[in-house]
Amino acid sequence: MKKIGILTSGGDCGGLNAVLKGAALMAESNGLELYIIPNGYAGLYNLVDRDNLVKLDLQRLDRFDASFAGSEAGHSRVKIKAIRNPEKYNRIKEGMKKFHLDGLIISGGDDSGSVMVDLSQQGVSCIHAPKTMDLDLQTYSVGGDSTINRIAQFVHDLKTTGKTHNRVLVTEVFGRYAGHTAFRSGIAAEADCILIPEIPVDWNIVYEHLAKRFTRRIRQSDVHSGTYTIVVAEGMKNADGSEIFDESAGIDAFGHKKLAGAGKYTCQQIQKRMKDDPAMPIFMKETGMFVEGVYEIPEVREIHPGHLVRAGNSSAYDVNFGFEAGAAAVLLLLDGKSGVTVSKVKGRKVEYIESSKAIMQRHVDLDQVALHESLGICFGRTPVAYEPILREMDGVYERIY
Ligand code: F6P
């Protein structure tokens, strides 16, 4: 093995540039050369038509920071299997041959990982460095921590405006059908209510919690000010199992519905209940806010940070994990492995897992949710009692997500 290609694919996020740098630096220290395959799988498919590739040598590495989110390599959402050309795999192999690439490092999430499994089965040597802000792989993946930190900061900051206008603020966040980012950022920002796809929402329960907490806060404030914050995952469902999304958003290249509309729907459900609640105008009068015909119930507003949750800068954790995942991927390729995902590096142990298993979707642990329910956060269901199992450990450290 002398030359390796690296590509990043799927939704971009924090930590990817650290994966590129970790792989490049480990390649360099083993006498290998690492080349960028630009624009994800689209670039891999069209490699054969290119005249040259960018080598990630020390001078090129100086041109971008590991802590920038996004990827210097560029992305696309392309499913190789879906390409009609029957010669698609040969075309990819020809491209690799043209540039003497002996193997690939692919950093992506579940969809990109499934393409990587496909390529490996077609005889292309490749190693998967896990990435997804959704955190729904079996392994930790770069992007998750950065996104959680960014959302937490947004939700926290929004409280100043929420409190000033006595508004209920609903922040809708990416994450597809796993609620990890909404859950962990909501906890970090001390949100009052967190709605995740794993728990179908009973709107009466949400409203009851909101009406009690929000009105108590404003009543008890000496200047009658307060807010109530909700973090809602884009893939949230109703208690009857029905999904909440805007049909007009369309589908992506992997055939998944593009999710949109959860925040707006949440606002509508709350506003409807506020209007029907005879206690609301009484509360508004008691706190000196009621103005007939103009301001009879509090306002409920939606905030949709969208791509901001995965942009900007990476967290220090993601930069650390990214360097190690990229470096480990090179070591696994050098050892002749293919079709595996880096799990973590622990001292001298480079842990990996079969990629077909690593990309199986992981959901929020509902026992963990119960703990936070017992701390008073609403998850849109009747709170479930937290039943702890106390266990003495021998110093093993694990991350909580
Ligand atoms: O999978 C990562 C992710 O950020 C999802 O959480 C989100 O639904 C999707 O990508 C958005 O993708 P795009 O940027 O392609 O619209």
Short mmCIF file of N, CA, C and O in Angstrom, two decimals, residues 14 39 42 68 91 143 203 206 211 249 255 267:
data_model
loop_
_atom_site.label_atom_id
_atom_site.label_comp_id
_atom_site.label_asym_id
_atom_site.label_seq_id
_atom_site.Cartn_x
_atom_site.Cartn_y
_atom_site.Cartn_z
N GLY A 14 -19.05 18.89 12.10
CA GLY A 14 -17.77 19.15 12.75
C GLY A 14 -16.88 17.92 12.71
O GLY A 14 -17.35 16.79 12.56
N ASN A 39 -15.60 15.93 -3.51
CA ASN A 39 -17.06 15.85 -3.67
C ASN A 39 -17.64 14.45 -3.50
O ASN A 39 -18.52 14.02 -4.25
N ALA A 42 -19.68 11.26 -5.77
CA ALA A 42 -19.76 11.78 -7.14
C ALA A 42 -18.33 11.88 -7.70
O ALA A 42 -18.07 11.50 -8.84
N PHE A 68 -12.18 23.70 11.70
CA PHE A 68 -13.29 24.20 10.87
C PHE A 68 -14.27 23.06 10.67
O PHE A 68 -13.87 21.94 10.35
N ARG A 91 -15.85 1.38 -13.42
CA ARG A 91 -15.45 2.78 -13.65
C ARG A 91 -14.71 3.32 -12.41
O ARG A 91 -13.69 3.98 -12.52
N GLY A 143 -18.91 14.96 14.64
CA GLY A 143 -20.03 15.84 14.30
C GLY A 143 -21.05 15.93 15.42
O GLY A 143 -21.65 16.98 15.64
N TRP A 203 -49.83 15.75 22.97
CA TRP A 203 -49.82 17.23 23.04
C TRP A 203 -50.50 17.77 24.29
O TRP A 203 -50.18 18.85 24.76
N VAL A 206 -47.83 17.83 26.91
CA VAL A 206 -46.91 18.96 26.68
C VAL A 206 -47.57 20.24 27.17
O VAL A 206 -46.97 21.04 27.92
N ALA A 211 -48.21 24.98 30.54
CA ALA A 211 -49.12 25.94 31.19
C ALA A 211 -48.71 26.12 32.65
O ALA A 211 -48.68 27.25 33.16
N ALA A 249 -41.36 19.08 1.00
CA ALA A 249 -39.89 19.11 1.14
C ALA A 249 -39.21 18.10 0.21
O ALA A 249 -38.03 18.23 -0.11
N GLY A 255 -33.54 8.28 -1.05
CA GLY A 255 -34.95 7.94 -0.99
C GLY A 255 -35.59 8.28 0.34
O GLY A 255 -36.73 7.89 0.60
N CYS A 267 -45.82 24.56 17.38
CA CYS A 267 -46.40 25.88 17.70
C CYS A 267 -47.92 25.82 17.54
O CYS A 267 -48.66 26.31 18.40
#
